[in-house]
Amino acid sequence: MSPVWSALRALRRNPMRSFLTALGVIVGVGCVIAMTSIGAGARARVEETFAAMGSNMLIVRSGSAQAGGARGGAGTEPSLTWADLAAIRDEVPELALVAAQLTAAAQVQAEGQNWATSVQGTTPELFAIRNWTAGAGRLFDAGDVEGASKVIVLGQTVVENLFGAFTDPVGRVVRVNRVPFEVVGVLAEKGQSAFGSDNDDVAFVPLSTFRSRVETGELGQFVEGTIFASARSPEGAALAKTRIEDLLRARHRIRKGALDDFTVRNLGDFVAAQEEGARTMNLLLSGIALVSLVVGGIGIMNIMLVSVTERTREIGLRMAVGARPRSILVQFLVEAIVLSGAGGLAGLAAGLGTAAWLVSRFDWPMLVHPAVTALALAGSALVGVVFGLYPAWKASRLDPIQALRFE
């Protein structure tokens, strides 16, 4: 009879005891599989979300207004000028693209329907900064901006509420504040942002058209919105942020130690914070998995020692008919490996089931790494080897005569 078959038969004698013994291994392997699958899915979703917001993106906003001790928040005190925007574009070599974005809430009308949305005036560079492409038609270009063309690009949510789903509105006319605009394109769908807002509930018009037709600004030289910029590389984003801050402090003549009248945000910092959180969670679950495997291994050693004691006469009988100590050692070592290996397989199933349930609730993709799965199963078998070796060695060292006399 093969050692594996003999081990399986021995474990089937007490199935509940075998299950409880392997429980630590089940929990450990299950934690590893669930942790890696959920972590990889969450990381993929975060990367996808931030990629949708823009690549290597920096956001520059005006400072905070203050009245009676109450501060209004970033962007409430106009401090950035159009000259600042030009300086950022010309004097920060780490930046690839720079664009202003002016925003107004407006009622958009078309074919008897209307919809309140965010109308934004910008230049074509913003679409590249935010990785936004046209799902239908085209995006407006520099010529549209220079000529203050009355053209508009709509988000999917606006299209569905004005024209209905699966309708191509390119070439039709919509009105923004009673001003007619020709729809030249529809943006590719982006879904929700990282902050829960609808990225597709938006309409874009050329910057010059926005300032003359949608919302006529009264601030003259000041940018009544936000400046978006894209660094040439993810590594250069931090340096670009520092150069923008230095440039604006010099242009605004802000003394050393005084508060800035602007803010510069690097989206890479948000990504780094998300990854740091995921890394901390992975370390926590790795610790739980390691402790569970050690506890499971101790349980296996304990049960194997009990098994050696219970089967002392059987061991003595096998030795009396010619079994060598090495055969006894292999038999009990295989039993320990089979027990921990079965726990590893059960943990694999439990981990995959847990990961599938959780990712379905959070709408994350489920990513299973074959290498991690193989490593977890190999680790469970290694637990059997490490913690089953001493009981097997003890069984192989029994004296046959004393073993046959054991009561």
XYZ file of C-alpha atoms in Angstrom, residues 63-251:
189
model
C -6.331 80.736 -2.757
C -8.975 80.932 -0.063
C -11.139 83.986 0.585
C -11.579 85.055 4.212
C -14.379 87.134 5.705
C -15.022 87.685 9.408
C -12.667 84.862 10.326
C -14.423 82.368 8.026
C -12.277 80.926 5.209
C -14.003 80.066 1.949
C -11.802 77.185 0.769
C -9.479 76.705 -2.199
C -10.412 78.681 -5.296
C -12.660 81.244 -3.599
C -10.155 84.126 -3.739
C -9.074 84.912 -7.329
C -5.287 85.048 -7.326
C -4.184 83.189 -10.459
C -3.931 85.312 -13.584
C -3.813 84.488 -17.266
C -0.194 85.666 -17.153
C 0.475 83.051 -14.440
C -0.960 80.382 -16.728
C 1.318 81.506 -19.574
C 4.330 81.545 -17.231
C 3.581 78.022 -16.005
C 3.324 76.840 -19.594
C 6.561 78.564 -20.706
C 8.840 78.332 -17.644
C 8.265 74.842 -16.201
C 10.054 72.430 -18.559
C 8.801 69.362 -16.648
C 5.263 70.049 -17.909
C 4.001 68.683 -21.212
C 0.566 70.338 -21.317
C -1.215 73.175 -19.505
C -4.867 74.220 -19.818
C -7.396 76.379 -17.996
C -10.853 75.101 -17.173
C -13.688 77.518 -16.466
C -16.909 76.055 -15.097
C -20.523 77.231 -14.950
C -23.732 75.461 -14.018
C -26.145 75.900 -16.912
C -29.398 74.602 -18.311
C -28.851 72.869 -21.645
C -31.840 72.535 -23.994
C -32.456 70.457 -27.111
C -35.518 69.109 -28.922
C -37.952 69.948 -26.135
C -35.772 68.481 -23.390
C -33.541 70.250 -20.909
C -30.867 69.202 -18.454
C -28.871 71.073 -15.809
C -25.203 70.249 -16.137
C -21.696 71.596 -15.773
C -20.612 73.552 -18.857
C -16.861 73.948 -19.043
C -14.755 76.216 -21.191
C -11.266 75.037 -22.027
C -8.670 74.420 -24.712
C -7.940 71.142 -26.547
C -4.972 70.428 -24.229
C -7.368 69.564 -21.397
C -8.686 66.517 -23.273
C -5.137 65.165 -23.553
C -4.349 65.941 -19.898
C -7.456 64.063 -18.743
C -7.081 61.202 -21.242
C -10.443 62.058 -22.769
C -11.253 60.916 -26.291
C -14.256 61.309 -28.555
C -16.729 58.427 -28.538
C -18.479 59.947 -31.575
C -17.715 62.924 -33.819
C -14.667 64.986 -32.838
C -13.261 67.169 -30.098
C -12.932 70.889 -30.811
C -9.483 72.121 -31.859
C -7.291 75.228 -31.612
C -9.083 76.763 -34.607
C -12.408 76.562 -32.762
C -10.823 78.289 -29.771
C -9.248 81.067 -31.868
C -12.459 81.635 -33.809
C -14.710 81.440 -30.717
C -16.817 78.858 -32.563
C -20.193 77.979 -31.137
C -19.461 74.241 -30.972
C -19.977 71.903 -28.031
C -18.839 68.422 -26.988
C -21.265 66.531 -24.741
C -20.778 63.867 -22.082
C -22.751 60.621 -22.286
C -25.079 61.524 -19.398
C -26.064 64.810 -21.084
C -26.713 63.011 -24.378
C -28.948 60.421 -22.717
C -31.020 63.082 -20.946
C -31.418 65.337 -23.969
C -31.640 62.885 -26.868
C -32.126 59.464 -25.274
C -29.807 56.468 -25.056
C -28.068 55.132 -28.188
C -28.723 58.388 -30.089
C -26.002 60.116 -32.093
C -26.451 63.885 -31.535
C -23.505 64.963 -33.702
C -24.645 67.767 -36.021
C -27.673 68.710 -33.930
C -28.111 71.970 -32.056
C -28.337 72.483 -28.290
C -28.849 75.757 -26.474
C -26.832 76.913 -23.481
C -28.299 80.017 -21.860
C -30.379 80.390 -25.050
C -27.224 80.506 -27.197
C -27.247 77.829 -29.956
C -24.257 75.453 -30.166
C -23.590 72.770 -32.745
C -22.779 69.365 -31.252
C -19.503 68.290 -32.887
C -18.708 65.323 -30.681
C -19.603 63.044 -27.766
C -17.013 62.142 -25.147
C -16.094 58.522 -24.508
C -17.793 57.262 -21.359
C -15.740 57.500 -18.139
C -18.207 56.593 -15.369
C -17.811 57.714 -11.785
C -14.814 59.633 -10.529
C -12.743 58.579 -7.507
C -14.876 60.965 -5.447
C -18.235 59.549 -6.566
C -19.281 62.265 -9.051
C -20.442 61.506 -12.602
C -17.594 62.240 -15.032
C -20.006 62.080 -17.973
C -22.406 64.765 -16.748
C -20.535 67.584 -18.481
C -20.375 69.654 -21.666
C -17.271 71.355 -23.075
C -17.111 74.496 -25.225
C -14.052 76.424 -26.472
C -12.526 78.707 -23.839
C -13.032 81.892 -25.886
C -16.666 80.999 -26.578
C -17.276 80.297 -22.903
C -15.940 83.722 -21.898
C -17.994 85.559 -24.497
C -21.217 83.517 -24.651
C -21.708 81.415 -21.527
C -20.350 83.329 -18.596
C -18.871 86.750 -19.183
C -16.266 87.150 -16.471
C -15.793 90.388 -14.594
C -12.420 89.524 -13.117
C -10.408 90.582 -16.152
C -6.870 89.339 -15.697
C -7.777 86.586 -13.192
C -8.528 82.976 -14.139
C -12.055 82.236 -12.927
C -11.433 78.533 -12.701
C -8.734 75.902 -12.389
C -5.454 75.315 -14.172
C -4.702 71.703 -15.125
C -1.214 70.557 -16.097
C 0.360 67.259 -17.099
C 3.934 66.341 -16.196
C 6.087 64.675 -18.825
C 6.506 61.587 -16.604
C 5.168 60.250 -13.276
C 8.649 60.736 -11.773
C 8.711 64.372 -12.877
C 5.344 65.292 -11.325
C 6.770 66.053 -7.878
C 9.527 68.277 -9.330
C 7.000 70.035 -11.582
C 4.809 70.739 -8.533
C 7.767 72.306 -6.709
C 8.711 74.434 -9.726
C 5.130 75.696 -10.110
C 5.013 76.628 -6.416
C 8.359 78.449 -6.639
C 7.300 80.247 -9.810
C 3.965 81.434 -8.394
C 5.508 82.512 -5.078
C 8.022 84.606 -7.000
C 5.378 86.102 -9.315
